[in-house]
């Protein structure tokens, strides 16, 4: 946990369709802590409304692999086996932690497990999921941004990802976004109280 001389790393993870990005957006806006999102790199194209450097740094495959070879990723994964790469940029994390921010990694389960392996990074780890597979499927479908092929691949991945929930410190069921945001904010504030010297 944070010792007050650097920031705090937070891993918010869970299956795709669990509502992680909505929860993170609301947390950044509403939770009274020095939260900062680590913006990942991806080779997938932007969805409508997504902007370079805000949701992601959008990269070509070549650019991504160059960054990968240069060791610029803390972790990176080809997510869903459909050829899209996602990676946490080291620079995003180190800059945020040096500024004593509470840096949120909103990443998939494989990426989260890789970061947890690094014992020098003492993260608060939260697993967020919608409660059941039917809810998950419904969310992926109502989002309406993915093809049937992508939805099936994501559901299959989600099933296996649920098995790693026990590796996280906290389980949050995202039944209602308001509730999930309130719960996560409170968990983080409780951690801060144990470390009152961190940035406020
Ligand atoms: P989406 O394409 O819906 O934005 O994200 C797909 C999945 O990739 C989500 O589960 C998201 O959390 C995950 N993801 C986003 N950024 C990263 C990253 O840097 N590393 C890993 N491992 N997963 C990521």
PDB file of C-alpha atoms and ligand atoms in Angstrom:
ATOM      1  CA  UNK A   1       0.000   0.000   0.000  1.00  0.00           C
ATOM      2  CA  UNK A   2       1.010   3.635  -0.305  1.00  0.00           C
ATOM      3  CA  UNK A   3       3.716   4.764   2.104  1.00  0.00           C
ATOM      4  CA  UNK A   4       2.979   8.419   1.406  1.00  0.00           C
ATOM      5  CA  UNK A   5       6.265   8.981  -0.446  1.00  0.00           C
ATOM      6  CA  UNK A   6       4.918   7.721  -3.730  1.00  0.00           C
ATOM      7  CA  UNK A   7       1.427   7.135  -5.034  1.00  0.00           C
ATOM      8  CA  UNK A   8      -0.756   4.079  -4.959  1.00  0.00           C
ATOM      9  CA  UNK A   9      -1.352   1.613  -7.736  1.00  0.00           C
ATOM     10  CA  UNK A  10      -4.921   0.351  -8.167  1.00  0.00           C
ATOM     11  CA  UNK A  11      -5.851  -2.543 -10.436  1.00  0.00           C
ATOM     12  CA  UNK A  12      -9.461  -2.524 -11.533  1.00  0.00           C
ATOM     13  CA  UNK A  13     -10.077  -5.598 -13.554  1.00  0.00           C
ATOM     14  CA  UNK A  14     -12.725  -8.102 -14.515  1.00  0.00           C
ATOM     15  CA  UNK A  15     -14.304  -9.537 -17.638  1.00  0.00           C
ATOM     16  CA  UNK A  16     -15.006  -7.369 -20.650  1.00  0.00           C
ATOM     17  CA  UNK A  17     -18.600  -6.118 -20.402  1.00  0.00           C
ATOM     18  CA  UNK A  18     -18.416  -5.808 -16.604  1.00  0.00           C
ATOM     19  CA  UNK A  19     -18.768  -2.045 -16.966  1.00  0.00           C
ATOM     20  CA  UNK A  20     -15.215  -1.229 -15.893  1.00  0.00           C
ATOM     21  CA  UNK A  21     -14.739   1.834 -18.066  1.00  0.00           C
ATOM     22  CA  UNK A  22     -18.023   3.441 -16.988  1.00  0.00           C
ATOM     23  CA  UNK A  23     -17.167   2.821 -13.340  1.00  0.00           C
ATOM     24  CA  UNK A  24     -13.667   4.242 -13.814  1.00  0.00           C
ATOM     25  CA  UNK A  25     -14.976   7.356 -15.573  1.00  0.00           C
ATOM     26  CA  UNK A  26     -17.388   7.988 -12.704  1.00  0.00           C
ATOM     27  CA  UNK A  27     -14.735   7.286 -10.065  1.00  0.00           C
ATOM     28  CA  UNK A  28     -12.386   9.827 -11.635  1.00  0.00           C
ATOM     29  CA  UNK A  29     -15.150  12.425 -11.633  1.00  0.00           C
ATOM     30  CA  UNK A  30     -16.706  11.732  -8.249  1.00  0.00           C
ATOM     31  CA  UNK A  31     -14.313  10.059  -5.835  1.00  0.00           C
ATOM     32  CA  UNK A  32     -12.480  12.544  -3.676  1.00  0.00           C
ATOM     33  CA  UNK A  33      -9.006  11.041  -4.016  1.00  0.00           C
ATOM     34  CA  UNK A  34      -6.060  11.972  -6.282  1.00  0.00           C
ATOM     35  CA  UNK A  35      -7.051   9.338  -8.848  1.00  0.00           C
ATOM     36  CA  UNK A  36      -5.437   9.201 -12.272  1.00  0.00           C
ATOM     37  CA  UNK A  37      -6.153   6.788 -15.080  1.00  0.00           C
ATOM     38  CA  UNK A  38      -3.194   5.081 -16.697  1.00  0.00           C
ATOM     39  CA  UNK A  39      -4.001   5.408 -20.409  1.00  0.00           C
ATOM     40  CA  UNK A  40      -3.149   2.168 -22.184  1.00  0.00           C
ATOM     41  CA  UNK A  41      -2.022   1.596 -25.751  1.00  0.00           C
ATOM     42  CA  UNK A  42      -4.074  -0.531 -28.111  1.00  0.00           C
ATOM     43  CA  UNK A  43      -4.016  -1.687 -31.721  1.00  0.00           C
ATOM     44  CA  UNK A  44      -7.812  -1.694 -31.980  1.00  0.00           C
ATOM     45  CA  UNK A  45      -9.394   1.261 -33.712  1.00  0.00           C
ATOM     46  CA  UNK A  46     -11.192   4.025 -31.784  1.00  0.00           C
ATOM     47  CA  UNK A  47     -14.920   3.598 -31.124  1.00  0.00           C
ATOM     48  CA  UNK A  48     -17.156   6.586 -31.822  1.00  0.00           C
ATOM     49  CA  UNK A  49     -16.353   9.299 -29.312  1.00  0.00           C
ATOM     50  CA  UNK A  50     -13.001   7.849 -28.241  1.00  0.00           C
ATOM     51  CA  UNK A  51     -10.082  10.232 -28.449  1.00  0.00           C
ATOM     52  CA  UNK A  52      -6.343   9.679 -28.787  1.00  0.00           C
ATOM     53  CA  UNK A  53      -4.663   9.906 -25.381  1.00  0.00           C
ATOM     54  CA  UNK A  54      -7.940   9.913 -23.456  1.00  0.00           C
ATOM     55  CA  UNK A  55      -9.344   6.394 -23.595  1.00  0.00           C
ATOM     56  CA  UNK A  56      -6.255   4.915 -25.298  1.00  0.00           C
ATOM     57  CA  UNK A  57      -3.185   5.679 -27.332  1.00  0.00           C
ATOM     58  CA  UNK A  58      -4.207   4.097 -30.632  1.00  0.00           C
ATOM     59  CA  UNK A  59      -1.271   2.437 -32.374  1.00  0.00           C
ATOM     60  CA  UNK A  60      -0.618   0.439 -35.493  1.00  0.00           C
ATOM     61  CA  UNK A  61       0.534  -3.119 -34.974  1.00  0.00           C
ATOM     62  CA  UNK A  62       4.051  -2.116 -35.973  1.00  0.00           C
ATOM     63  CA  UNK A  63       4.200   0.798 -33.551  1.00  0.00           C
ATOM     64  CA  UNK A  64       2.896  -1.394 -30.753  1.00  0.00           C
ATOM     65  CA  UNK A  65       5.464  -4.121 -31.390  1.00  0.00           C
ATOM     66  CA  UNK A  66       8.243  -1.508 -31.508  1.00  0.00           C
ATOM     67  CA  UNK A  67       7.178  -0.230 -28.076  1.00  0.00           C
ATOM     68  CA  UNK A  68       6.985  -3.787 -26.852  1.00  0.00           C
ATOM     69  CA  UNK A  69      10.514  -4.593 -28.010  1.00  0.00           C
ATOM     70  CA  UNK A  70      11.763  -1.367 -26.442  1.00  0.00           C
ATOM     71  CA  UNK A  71      10.385  -2.557 -23.074  1.00  0.00           C
ATOM     72  CA  UNK A  72       7.904   0.289 -22.789  1.00  0.00           C
ATOM     73  CA  UNK A  73       5.085  -1.876 -21.463  1.00  0.00           C
ATOM     74  CA  UNK A  74       4.644  -2.927 -17.862  1.00  0.00           C
ATOM     75  CA  UNK A  75       2.458  -5.671 -19.286  1.00  0.00           C
ATOM     76  CA  UNK A  76       0.892  -6.235 -22.656  1.00  0.00           C
ATOM     77  CA  UNK A  77      -1.454  -8.842 -24.009  1.00  0.00           C
ATOM     78  CA  UNK A  78      -3.221  -9.848 -27.156  1.00  0.00           C
ATOM     79  CA  UNK A  79      -6.740  -9.751 -25.754  1.00  0.00           C
ATOM     80  CA  UNK A  80      -9.495 -12.097 -27.014  1.00  0.00           C
ATOM     81  CA  UNK A  81      -7.292 -13.863 -29.553  1.00  0.00           C
ATOM     82  CA  UNK A  82      -8.673 -11.636 -32.318  1.00  0.00           C
ATOM     83  CA  UNK A  83      -5.428  -9.865 -32.954  1.00  0.00           C
ATOM     84  CA  UNK A  84      -5.872  -6.714 -30.856  1.00  0.00           C
ATOM     85  CA  UNK A  85      -3.078  -5.836 -28.490  1.00  0.00           C
ATOM     86  CA  UNK A  86      -3.456  -3.830 -25.297  1.00  0.00           C
ATOM     87  CA  UNK A  87      -0.635  -2.665 -23.055  1.00  0.00           C
ATOM     88  CA  UNK A  88       0.054  -0.649 -19.917  1.00  0.00           C
ATOM     89  CA  UNK A  89       2.711   1.959 -20.620  1.00  0.00           C
ATOM     90  CA  UNK A  90       5.388   2.028 -17.912  1.00  0.00           C
ATOM     91  CA  UNK A  91       5.710   5.779 -18.294  1.00  0.00           C
ATOM     92  CA  UNK A  92       2.027   6.304 -17.390  1.00  0.00           C
ATOM     93  CA  UNK A  93       2.482   4.393 -14.158  1.00  0.00           C
ATOM     94  CA  UNK A  94       5.842   5.752 -13.039  1.00  0.00           C
ATOM     95  CA  UNK A  95       4.920   9.379 -13.768  1.00  0.00           C
ATOM     96  CA  UNK A  96       1.652   9.039 -11.846  1.00  0.00           C
ATOM     97  CA  UNK A  97       3.221   7.305  -8.869  1.00  0.00           C
ATOM     98  CA  UNK A  98       6.048   9.858  -8.685  1.00  0.00           C
ATOM     99  CA  UNK A  99       3.430  12.615  -8.600  1.00  0.00           C
ATOM    100  CA  UNK A 100       1.889  10.685  -5.655  1.00  0.00           C
ATOM    101  CA  UNK A 101      -1.266  10.028  -7.620  1.00  0.00           C
ATOM    102  CA  UNK A 102      -3.440   6.969  -7.158  1.00  0.00           C
ATOM    103  CA  UNK A 103      -2.961   5.393 -10.541  1.00  0.00           C
ATOM    104  CA  UNK A 104      -5.773   3.202 -11.858  1.00  0.00           C
ATOM    105  CA  UNK A 105      -5.014   0.361 -14.262  1.00  0.00           C
ATOM    106  CA  UNK A 106      -8.248  -0.629 -15.970  1.00  0.00           C
ATOM    107  CA  UNK A 107      -7.025  -3.828 -17.569  1.00  0.00           C
ATOM    108  CA  UNK A 108      -8.066  -7.365 -18.360  1.00  0.00           C
ATOM    109  CA  UNK A 109      -7.514 -10.306 -16.043  1.00  0.00           C
ATOM    110  CA  UNK A 110      -4.390 -11.656 -17.763  1.00  0.00           C
ATOM    111  CA  UNK A 111      -2.778  -8.236 -17.559  1.00  0.00           C
ATOM    112  CA  UNK A 112      -3.777  -7.857 -13.916  1.00  0.00           C
ATOM    113  CA  UNK A 113      -2.268 -11.220 -12.996  1.00  0.00           C
ATOM    114  CA  UNK A 114       0.972 -10.218 -14.734  1.00  0.00           C
ATOM    115  CA  UNK A 115       1.163  -6.958 -12.741  1.00  0.00           C
ATOM    116  CA  UNK A 116       0.384  -8.831  -9.490  1.00  0.00           C
ATOM    117  CA  UNK A 117       3.401 -11.072 -10.170  1.00  0.00           C
ATOM    118  CA  UNK A 118       5.634  -8.028  -9.779  1.00  0.00           C
ATOM    119  CA  UNK A 119       5.986  -7.920  -6.012  1.00  0.00           C
ATOM    120  CA  UNK A 120       7.643  -4.494  -6.088  1.00  0.00           C
ATOM    121  CA  UNK A 121       4.280  -3.034  -7.178  1.00  0.00           C
ATOM    122  CA  UNK A 122       1.982  -3.175  -4.198  1.00  0.00           C
ATOM    123  CA  UNK A 123      -1.406  -2.648  -5.766  1.00  0.00           C
ATOM    124  CA  UNK A 124      -4.914  -2.524  -4.350  1.00  0.00           C
ATOM    125  CA  UNK A 125      -6.694  -5.093  -6.504  1.00  0.00           C
ATOM    126  CA  UNK A 126     -10.399  -5.061  -7.330  1.00  0.00           C
ATOM    127  CA  UNK A 127     -12.329  -7.549  -9.441  1.00  0.00           C
ATOM    128  CA  UNK A 128     -15.521  -6.147 -10.884  1.00  0.00           C
ATOM    129  CA  UNK A 129     -18.205  -8.241 -12.561  1.00  0.00           C
ATOM    130  CA  UNK A 130     -21.909  -7.947 -13.312  1.00  0.00           C
ATOM    131  CA  UNK A 131     -23.040 -10.819 -11.091  1.00  0.00           C
ATOM    132  CA  UNK A 132     -23.682 -13.512 -13.692  1.00  0.00           C
ATOM    133  CA  UNK A 133     -23.005 -14.594 -17.257  1.00  0.00           C
ATOM    134  CA  UNK A 134     -26.484 -13.624 -18.508  1.00  0.00           C
ATOM    135  CA  UNK A 135     -26.013 -10.055 -17.293  1.00  0.00           C
ATOM    136  CA  UNK A 136     -22.625  -9.985 -18.981  1.00  0.00           C
ATOM    137  CA  UNK A 137     -23.983 -11.193 -22.307  1.00  0.00           C
ATOM    138  CA  UNK A 138     -26.789  -8.669 -22.159  1.00  0.00           C
ATOM    139  CA  UNK A 139     -24.347  -5.834 -21.557  1.00  0.00           C
ATOM    140  CA  UNK A 140     -22.100  -6.828 -24.436  1.00  0.00           C
ATOM    141  CA  UNK A 141     -25.114  -6.982 -26.734  1.00  0.00           C
ATOM    142  CA  UNK A 142     -26.723  -3.698 -25.658  1.00  0.00           C
ATOM    143  CA  UNK A 143     -23.397  -1.912 -26.116  1.00  0.00           C
ATOM    144  CA  UNK A 144     -23.881  -2.791 -29.790  1.00  0.00           C
ATOM    145  CA  UNK A 145     -20.309  -1.958 -30.758  1.00  0.00           C
ATOM    146  CA  UNK A 146     -19.042  -5.483 -31.372  1.00  0.00           C
ATOM    147  CA  UNK A 147     -19.705  -8.149 -33.959  1.00  0.00           C
ATOM    148  CA  UNK A 148     -21.231 -11.517 -33.060  1.00  0.00           C
ATOM    149  CA  UNK A 149     -17.776 -13.083 -33.431  1.00  0.00           C
ATOM    150  CA  UNK A 150     -16.254 -10.632 -30.953  1.00  0.00           C
ATOM    151  CA  UNK A 151     -19.133 -11.087 -28.487  1.00  0.00           C
ATOM    152  CA  UNK A 152     -18.721 -14.881 -28.521  1.00  0.00           C
ATOM    153  CA  UNK A 153     -14.964 -14.612 -28.026  1.00  0.00           C
ATOM    154  CA  UNK A 154     -15.428 -12.145 -25.151  1.00  0.00           C
ATOM    155  CA  UNK A 155     -18.004 -14.379 -23.439  1.00  0.00           C
ATOM    156  CA  UNK A 156     -15.727 -17.378 -23.675  1.00  0.00           C
ATOM    157  CA  UNK A 157     -12.844 -15.393 -22.223  1.00  0.00           C
ATOM    158  CA  UNK A 158     -15.106 -14.001 -19.484  1.00  0.00           C
ATOM    159  CA  UNK A 159     -16.040 -17.495 -18.340  1.00  0.00           C
ATOM    160  CA  UNK A 160     -12.414 -18.439 -17.777  1.00  0.00           C
ATOM    161  CA  UNK A 161     -11.573 -15.047 -16.247  1.00  0.00           C
ATOM    162  CA  UNK A 162     -14.197 -15.462 -13.504  1.00  0.00           C
ATOM    163  CA  UNK A 163     -12.019 -18.249 -12.100  1.00  0.00           C
ATOM    164  CA  UNK A 164      -9.339 -15.753 -11.083  1.00  0.00           C
ATOM    165  CA  UNK A 165     -11.578 -13.641  -8.877  1.00  0.00           C
ATOM    166  CA  UNK A 166     -10.044 -15.107  -5.706  1.00  0.00           C
ATOM    167  CA  UNK A 167      -6.639 -13.652  -6.621  1.00  0.00           C
ATOM    168  CA  UNK A 168      -7.966 -10.132  -5.991  1.00  0.00           C
ATOM    169  CA  UNK A 169      -8.360  -8.356  -2.646  1.00  0.00           C
ATOM    170  CA  UNK A 170     -11.880  -7.096  -3.365  1.00  0.00           C
ATOM    171  CA  UNK A 171     -14.873  -8.345  -5.349  1.00  0.00           C
ATOM    172  CA  UNK A 172     -17.309  -5.696  -6.535  1.00  0.00           C
ATOM    173  CA  UNK A 173     -20.605  -6.618  -8.190  1.00  0.00           C
ATOM    174  CA  UNK A 174     -21.584  -3.959 -10.676  1.00  0.00           C
ATOM    175  CA  UNK A 175     -25.356  -4.322 -10.397  1.00  0.00           C
ATOM    176  CA  UNK A 176     -25.804  -0.574 -10.274  1.00  0.00           C
ATOM    177  CA  UNK A 177     -23.056   1.804 -11.352  1.00  0.00           C
ATOM    178  CA  UNK A 178     -23.859   4.239  -8.522  1.00  0.00           C
ATOM    179  CA  UNK A 179     -23.474   1.503  -5.983  1.00  0.00           C
ATOM    180  CA  UNK A 180     -20.264   0.100  -7.486  1.00  0.00           C
ATOM    181  CA  UNK A 181     -18.671   3.568  -7.677  1.00  0.00           C
ATOM    182  CA  UNK A 182     -19.622   4.313  -4.060  1.00  0.00           C
ATOM    183  CA  UNK A 183     -18.315   0.971  -2.870  1.00  0.00           C
ATOM    184  CA  UNK A 184     -14.967   1.264  -4.658  1.00  0.00           C
ATOM    185  CA  UNK A 185     -14.474   4.861  -3.544  1.00  0.00           C
ATOM    186  CA  UNK A 186     -15.100   3.804   0.059  1.00  0.00           C
ATOM    187  CA  UNK A 187     -12.670   0.867  -0.205  1.00  0.00           C
ATOM    188  CA  UNK A 188      -9.985   3.242  -1.484  1.00  0.00           C
ATOM    189  CA  UNK A 189     -10.707   5.865   1.168  1.00  0.00           C
ATOM    190  CA  UNK A 190     -10.425   3.224   3.886  1.00  0.00           C
ATOM    191  CA  UNK A 191      -6.999   2.346   2.517  1.00  0.00           C
ATOM    192  CA  UNK A 192      -6.032   6.009   2.545  1.00  0.00           C
ATOM    193  CA  UNK A 193      -6.999   6.364   6.166  1.00  0.00           C
ATOM    194  CA  UNK A 194      -4.475   3.703   7.003  1.00  0.00           C
ATOM    195  CA  UNK A 195      -1.875   5.859   5.206  1.00  0.00           C
ATOM    196  CA  UNK A 196      -2.780   9.440   6.113  1.00  0.00           C
ATOM    197  CA  UNK A 197       0.412  10.951   4.634  1.00  0.00           C
ATOM    198  CA  UNK A 198      -0.494  10.338   1.034  1.00  0.00           C
ATOM    199  CA  UNK A 199      -1.424  13.190  -1.267  1.00  0.00           C
ATOM    200  CA  UNK A 200      -4.929  14.525  -0.771  1.00  0.00           C
TER     201      UNK A 200
HETATM  202  P1  LIG B   1     -12.033  -2.433 -24.909  1.00  0.00           P
HETATM  203  O1  LIG B   1     -11.607  -2.849 -26.290  1.00  0.00           O
HETATM  204  O2  LIG B   1     -13.456  -2.812 -24.619  1.00  0.00           O
HETATM  205  O3  LIG B   1     -11.703  -0.990 -24.602  1.00  0.00           O
HETATM  206  O4  LIG B   1     -11.123  -3.267 -23.881  1.00  0.00           O
HETATM  207  C1  LIG B   1     -11.052  -4.628 -23.980  1.00  0.00           C
HETATM  208  C2  LIG B   1     -10.397  -5.205 -22.749  1.00  0.00           C
HETATM  209  O5  LIG B   1      -9.021  -4.853 -22.718  1.00  0.00           O
HETATM  210  C3  LIG B   1     -11.002  -4.688 -21.442  1.00  0.00           C
HETATM  211  O6  LIG B   1     -11.203  -5.795 -20.582  1.00  0.00           O
HETATM  212  C4  LIG B   1      -9.948  -3.771 -20.920  1.00  0.00           C
HETATM  213  O7  LIG B   1      -9.957  -3.702 -19.507  1.00  0.00           O
HETATM  214  C5  LIG B   1      -8.694  -4.452 -21.417  1.00  0.00           C
HETATM  215  N1  LIG B   1      -7.540  -3.559 -21.438  1.00  0.00           N
HETATM  216  C6  LIG B   1      -7.523  -2.226 -21.657  1.00  0.00           C
HETATM  217  N2  LIG B   1      -6.283  -1.763 -21.559  1.00  0.00           N
HETATM  218  C7  LIG B   1      -5.482  -2.810 -21.242  1.00  0.00           C
HETATM  219  C8  LIG B   1      -4.092  -2.952 -20.980  1.00  0.00           C
HETATM  220  O8  LIG B   1      -3.302  -2.023 -21.008  1.00  0.00           O
HETATM  221  N3  LIG B   1      -3.644  -4.203 -20.685  1.00  0.00           N
HETATM  222  C9  LIG B   1      -4.469  -5.271 -20.646  1.00  0.00           C
HETATM  223  N4  LIG B   1      -3.926  -6.442 -20.327  1.00  0.00           N
HETATM  224  N5  LIG B   1      -5.790  -5.174 -20.867  1.00  0.00           N
HETATM  225  C10 LIG B   1      -6.286  -3.956 -21.173  1.00  0.00           C
END
